[in-house]
PDB file of C-alpha atoms in Angstrom:
ATOM      1  CA  MET A 734      67.293  60.015  81.099  1.00 65.00           C
ATOM      2  CA  SER A 735      65.014  58.278  83.593  1.00 85.00           C
ATOM      3  CA  GLU A 736      65.679  57.649  87.092  1.00 94.00           C
ATOM      4  CA  ILE A 737      67.004  54.536  88.332  1.00 97.00           C
ATOM      5  CA  ILE A 738      65.518  52.577  91.535  1.00 97.00           C
ATOM      6  CA  ALA A 739      67.827  50.032  94.133  1.00 98.00           C
ATOM      7  CA  LYS A 740      65.840  46.739  93.965  1.00 97.00           C
ATOM      8  CA  GLU A 741      66.790  43.700  95.643  1.00 97.00           C
ATOM      9  CA  ILE A 742      67.175  40.422  93.492  1.00 97.00           C
ATOM     10  CA  ASP A 743      65.255  37.649  94.055  1.00 97.00           C
ATOM     11  CA  PHE A 744      64.235  34.370  91.682  1.00 96.00           C
ATOM     12  CA  HIS A 745      62.630  36.946  89.487  1.00 96.00           C
ATOM     13  CA  THR A 746      65.049  39.543  88.428  1.00 96.00           C
ATOM     14  CA  LEU A 747      67.964  37.145  89.301  1.00 97.00           C
ATOM     15  CA  HIS A 748      68.828  35.862  85.262  1.00 97.00           C
ATOM     16  CA  ALA A 749      68.227  39.841  83.788  1.00 97.00           C
ATOM     17  CA  ILE A 750      70.436  40.432  86.293  1.00 97.00           C
ATOM     18  CA  MET A 751      72.341  37.944  85.509  1.00 96.00           C
ATOM     19  CA  ASP A 752      72.241  38.591  81.908  1.00 97.00           C
ATOM     20  CA  LEU A 753      74.508  42.344  81.846  1.00 98.00           C
ATOM     21  CA  LYS A 754      77.487  43.150  80.511  1.00 97.00           C
ATOM     22  CA  THR A 755      80.162  45.398  80.563  1.00 94.00           C
ATOM     23  CA  ARG A 756      81.674  46.866  77.152  1.00 94.00           C
ATOM     24  CA  PRO A 757      84.095  43.949  75.897  1.00 93.00           C
ATOM     25  CA  ASP A 758      87.186  46.269  76.728  1.00 93.00           C
ATOM     26  CA  GLN A 759      85.393  47.035  80.891  1.00 92.00           C
ATOM     27  CA  GLN A 760      85.645  43.210  81.329  1.00 90.00           C
ATOM     28  CA  HIS A 761      88.518  42.909  83.208  1.00 90.00           C
ATOM     29  CA  LEU A 762      87.698  45.974  85.240  1.00 91.00           C
ATOM     30  CA  VAL A 763      83.971  43.708  86.996  1.00 93.00           C
ATOM     31  CA  ALA A 764      83.508  40.847  87.879  1.00 93.00           C
ATOM     32  CA  PRO A 765      80.464  39.478  86.280  1.00 95.00           C
ATOM     33  CA  ASN A 766      77.331  40.163  87.974  1.00 96.00           C
ATOM     34  CA  SER A 767      77.071  36.196  88.654  1.00 96.00           C
ATOM     35  CA  VAL A 768      79.970  36.303  90.426  1.00 96.00           C
ATOM     36  CA  THR A 769      79.516  39.231  92.706  1.00 96.00           C
ATOM     37  CA  VAL A 770      76.063  37.432  93.154  1.00 96.00           C
ATOM     38  CA  ALA A 771      77.322  34.690  93.928  1.00 95.00           C
ATOM     39  CA  GLN A 772      79.900  36.109  96.551  1.00 95.00           C
ATOM     40  CA  PHE A 773      77.344  38.285  98.017  1.00 95.00           C
ATOM     41  CA  HIS A 774      75.481  35.317  99.620  1.00 94.00           C
ATOM     42  CA  TYR A 775      79.231  34.556 100.922  1.00 95.00           C
ATOM     43  CA  GLU A 776      79.159  38.236 102.355  1.00 94.00           C
ATOM     44  CA  PRO A 777      78.258  39.309 105.529  1.00 94.00           C
ATOM     45  CA  SER A 778      78.860  42.328 105.663  1.00 95.00           C
ATOM     46  CA  GLY A 779      77.729  43.056 101.300  1.00 96.00           C
ATOM     47  CA  TRP A 780      74.623  44.768 100.509  1.00 98.00           C
ATOM     48  CA  LEU A 781      73.443  43.688  96.945  1.00 98.00           C
ATOM     49  CA  ARG A 782      70.779  45.374  94.877  1.00 98.00           C
ATOM     50  CA  GLY A 783      69.911  45.221  91.544  1.00 98.00           C
ATOM     51  CA  LEU A 784      69.243  49.396  89.341  1.00 98.00           C
ATOM     52  CA  TRP A 785      66.775  49.665  87.209  1.00 98.00           C
ATOM     53  CA  ALA A 786      64.914  52.154  84.536  1.00 97.00           C
ATOM     54  CA  GLY A 787      61.423  51.082  85.107  1.00 95.00           C
ATOM     55  CA  GLU A 788      60.935  47.829  83.825  1.00 95.00           C
ATOM     56  CA  THR A 789      64.736  47.624  82.175  1.00 97.00           C
ATOM     57  CA  PRO A 790      67.232  46.457  84.243  1.00 98.00           C
ATOM     58  CA  VAL A 791      70.155  48.185  83.855  1.00 98.00           C
ATOM     59  CA  GLY A 792      73.919  47.611  86.357  1.00 98.00           C
ATOM     60  CA  LEU A 793      74.424  45.803  89.658  1.00 98.00           C
ATOM     61  CA  ILE A 794      75.399  47.532  92.827  1.00 98.00           C
ATOM     62  CA  ALA A 795      77.151  45.919  95.529  1.00 97.00           C
ATOM     63  CA  MET A 796      78.511  47.676  98.676  1.00 97.00           C
ATOM     64  CA  ILE A 797      80.225  46.373 102.127  1.00 95.00           C
ATOM     65  CA  ASN A 798      79.881  47.709 106.032  1.00 96.00           C
ATOM     66  CA  PRO A 799      82.760  47.760 107.558  1.00 93.00           C
ATOM     67  CA  GLN A 800      81.028  47.500 110.322  1.00 92.00           C
ATOM     68  CA  ILE A 801      79.333  44.673 110.137  1.00 92.00           C
ATOM     69  CA  GLU A 802      82.079  41.149 110.756  1.00 89.00           C
ATOM     70  CA  SER A 803      83.610  39.177 107.830  1.00 87.00           C
ATOM     71  CA  PRO A 804      85.575  36.576 107.102  1.00 85.00           C
ATOM     72  CA  SER A 805      86.930  37.783 104.284  1.00 83.00           C
ATOM     73  CA  PHE A 806      88.390  41.689 105.961  1.00 80.00           C
ATOM     74  CA  GLU A 807      92.251  41.449 106.938  1.00 77.00           C
ATOM     75  CA  GLU A 808      93.737  42.960 108.868  1.00 74.00           C
ATOM     76  CA  GLY A 809      94.353  46.778 108.863  1.00 72.00           C
ATOM     77  CA  ASP A 810      91.546  46.865 106.253  1.00 76.00           C
ATOM     78  CA  SER A 811      89.426  50.275 106.446  1.00 78.00           C
ATOM     79  CA  THR A 812      86.236  50.186 109.689  1.00 86.00           C
ATOM     80  CA  ASP A 813      84.903  53.332 110.038  1.00 92.00           C
ATOM     81  CA  ALA A 814      84.073  53.776 105.451  1.00 94.00           C
ATOM     82  CA  ALA A 815      81.590  52.431 103.978  1.00 96.00           C
ATOM     83  CA  TYR A 816      83.028  50.470 100.836  1.00 95.00           C
ATOM     84  CA  LEU A 817      81.540  49.952  96.872  1.00 96.00           C
ATOM     85  CA  TRP A 818      82.659  46.749  96.772  1.00 95.00           C
ATOM     86  CA  ARG A 819      80.672  46.420  93.003  1.00 97.00           C
ATOM     87  CA  LEU A 820      79.066  49.009  90.553  1.00 97.00           C
ATOM     88  CA  MET A 821      78.622  48.006  86.305  1.00 97.00           C
ATOM     89  CA  ILE A 822      76.488  49.296  84.412  1.00 97.00           C
ATOM     90  CA  ASP A 823      75.039  47.314  81.523  1.00 98.00           C
ATOM     91  CA  GLN A 824      77.255  48.333  78.228  1.00 97.00           C
ATOM     92  CA  GLY A 825      74.021  49.080  76.632  1.00 96.00           C
ATOM     93  CA  GLN A 826      72.708  51.650  79.188  1.00 97.00           C
ATOM     94  CA  GLN A 827      76.071  53.371  79.588  1.00 96.00           C
ATOM     95  CA  GLY A 828      76.199  57.290  79.064  1.00 94.00           C
ATOM     96  CA  LYS A 829      73.242  57.842  80.480  1.00 96.00           C
ATOM     97  CA  GLY A 830      73.657  58.386  83.495  1.00 96.00           C
ATOM     98  CA  TYR A 831      72.590  55.879  84.984  1.00 97.00           C
ATOM     99  CA  GLY A 832      76.234  55.817  87.345  1.00 97.00           C
ATOM    100  CA  HIS A 833      76.392  58.923  88.960  1.00 96.00           C
ATOM    101  CA  GLN A 834      72.586  58.168  89.975  1.00 97.00           C
ATOM    102  CA  ALA A 835      73.715  54.528  91.110  1.00 98.00           C
ATOM    103  CA  MET A 836      77.159  56.945  93.417  1.00 97.00           C
ATOM    104  CA  HIS A 837      73.311  58.907  94.644  1.00 97.00           C
ATOM    105  CA  ILE A 838      72.185  55.488  96.431  1.00 97.00           C
ATOM    106  CA  ALA A 839      75.576  54.124  97.416  1.00 98.00           C
ATOM    107  CA  PHE A 840      76.087  57.267  98.945  1.00 98.00           C
ATOM    108  CA  ALA A 841      72.498  57.428 100.730  1.00 97.00           C
ATOM    109  CA  GLN A 842      73.137  53.681 101.780  1.00 97.00           C
ATOM    110  CA  ALA A 843      76.646  55.001 103.636  1.00 97.00           C
ATOM    111  CA  ARG A 844      74.302  57.973 105.255  1.00 97.00           C
ATOM    112  CA  ALA A 845      71.841  55.111 106.142  1.00 96.00           C
ATOM    113  CA  TRP A 846      75.087  53.239 108.248  1.00 97.00           C
ATOM    114  CA  SER A 847      76.174  56.253 109.412  1.00 96.00           C
ATOM    115  CA  PHE A 848      79.267  56.729 107.810  1.00 96.00           C
ATOM    116  CA  ALA A 849      81.121  60.081 107.058  1.00 96.00           C
ATOM    117  CA  LYS A 850      83.629  58.227 104.678  1.00 96.00           C
ATOM    118  CA  PHE A 851      83.599  56.930 101.669  1.00 97.00           C
ATOM    119  CA  GLN A 852      85.369  54.528  99.898  1.00 96.00           C
ATOM    120  CA  THR A 853      86.752  52.212  96.669  1.00 96.00           C
ATOM    121  CA  SER A 854      89.009  50.321  94.389  1.00 95.00           C
ATOM    122  CA  CYS A 855      89.510  50.222  91.164  1.00 95.00           C
ATOM    123  CA  VAL A 856      91.419  48.046  88.550  1.00 94.00           C
ATOM    124  CA  PRO A 857      94.555  49.935  86.697  1.00 92.00           C
ATOM    125  CA  GLY A 858      94.639  50.280  83.245  1.00 88.00           C
ATOM    126  CA  GLU A 859      92.730  50.843  80.008  1.00 89.00           C
ATOM    127  CA  ASN A 860      89.101  52.537  80.862  1.00 91.00           C
ATOM    128  CA  CYS A 861      89.931  52.149  84.727  1.00 92.00           C
ATOM    129  CA  PRO A 862      86.923  54.548  85.872  1.00 95.00           C
ATOM    130  CA  ILE A 863      89.054  57.502  88.368  1.00 96.00           C
ATOM    131  CA  PRO A 864      87.459  60.158  86.796  1.00 96.00           C
ATOM    132  CA  PHE A 865      84.534  59.535  87.079  1.00 96.00           C
ATOM    133  CA  TYR A 866      85.459  58.355  90.767  1.00 97.00           C
ATOM    134  CA  GLU A 867      86.319  61.724  91.308  1.00 97.00           C
ATOM    135  CA  ALA A 868      83.879  62.846  89.214  1.00 96.00           C
ATOM    136  CA  CYS A 869      81.655  61.656  92.486  1.00 96.00           C
ATOM    137  CA  GLY A 870      83.848  63.697  94.542  1.00 96.00           C
ATOM    138  CA  LEU A 871      85.736  60.636  95.551  1.00 97.00           C
ATOM    139  CA  GLN A 872      90.353  60.418  95.693  1.00 97.00           C
ATOM    140  CA  LYS A 873      93.526  58.626  95.005  1.00 97.00           C
ATOM    141  CA  THR A 874      95.033  57.536  98.708  1.00 95.00           C
ATOM    142  CA  GLY A 875      97.823  56.625  97.032  1.00 94.00           C
ATOM    143  CA  GLN A 876      97.186  53.346  98.446  1.00 92.00           C
ATOM    144  CA  ILE A 877      97.503  50.030  96.883  1.00 91.00           C
ATOM    145  CA  VAL A 878      94.511  47.359  98.063  1.00 87.00           C
ATOM    146  CA  GLY A 879      94.884  44.305  96.207  1.00 86.00           C
ATOM    147  CA  GLY A 880      96.281  45.019  93.426  1.00 91.00           C
ATOM    148  CA  GLU A 881      93.587  48.185  93.095  1.00 93.00           C
ATOM    149  CA  ILE A 882      93.603  51.662  93.264  1.00 95.00           C
ATOM    150  CA  GLU A 883      92.035  53.167  96.429  1.00 95.00           C
ATOM    151  CA  LEU A 884      89.590  55.448  96.350  1.00 96.00           C
ATOM    152  CA  MET A 885      88.000  57.818  98.987  1.00 97.00           C
ATOM    153  CA  GLY A 886      86.130  60.710  99.955  1.00 97.00           C
ATOM    154  CA  PRO A 887      83.599  61.838 101.777  1.00 97.00           C
ATOM    155  CA  VAL A 888      79.977  61.081 102.219  1.00 96.00           C
ATOM    156  CA  PRO A 889      77.888  64.235 100.692  1.00 93.00           C
ATOM    157  CA  ALA A 890      74.749  65.393 102.390  1.00 88.00           C
ATOM    158  CA  GLU A 891      71.271  64.310 100.993  1.00 74.00           C
ATOM    159  CA  LEU A 892      71.321  65.396  97.647  1.00 61.00           C
TER     160      LEU A 892
END
């Protein structure tokens, strides 16, 4: 398995990241990368990176720092946990451990922002990634946020 790195998306890497796709049976679970890239430019609290294994683009990760004011926040949103907004691994790159490596990157960013807690949410239904997130140390909170199942857990110590 190759080690992945997270890099800022720029003019030269944009198309490679936007060309990545989930499996057809996962497309209802995460927005296309082109949507995430567009939304990121209007999300002042957002953090977005392309995921690369060497010269090969393998995915995308986006997070929210709730300590930075944003028009997307709603009353009652948690401000004490880093939020994983989007995580996608290309259909041809799945099963190689890149998702778990991406979570290590996300946890490192949460630590850099000085958060002790980490949260995400996911679309319920077939192929829902709850088992993946539970394997990463997150647990269902019992809350449904925007129709998605909320998960939260501690930010693990640096590995």
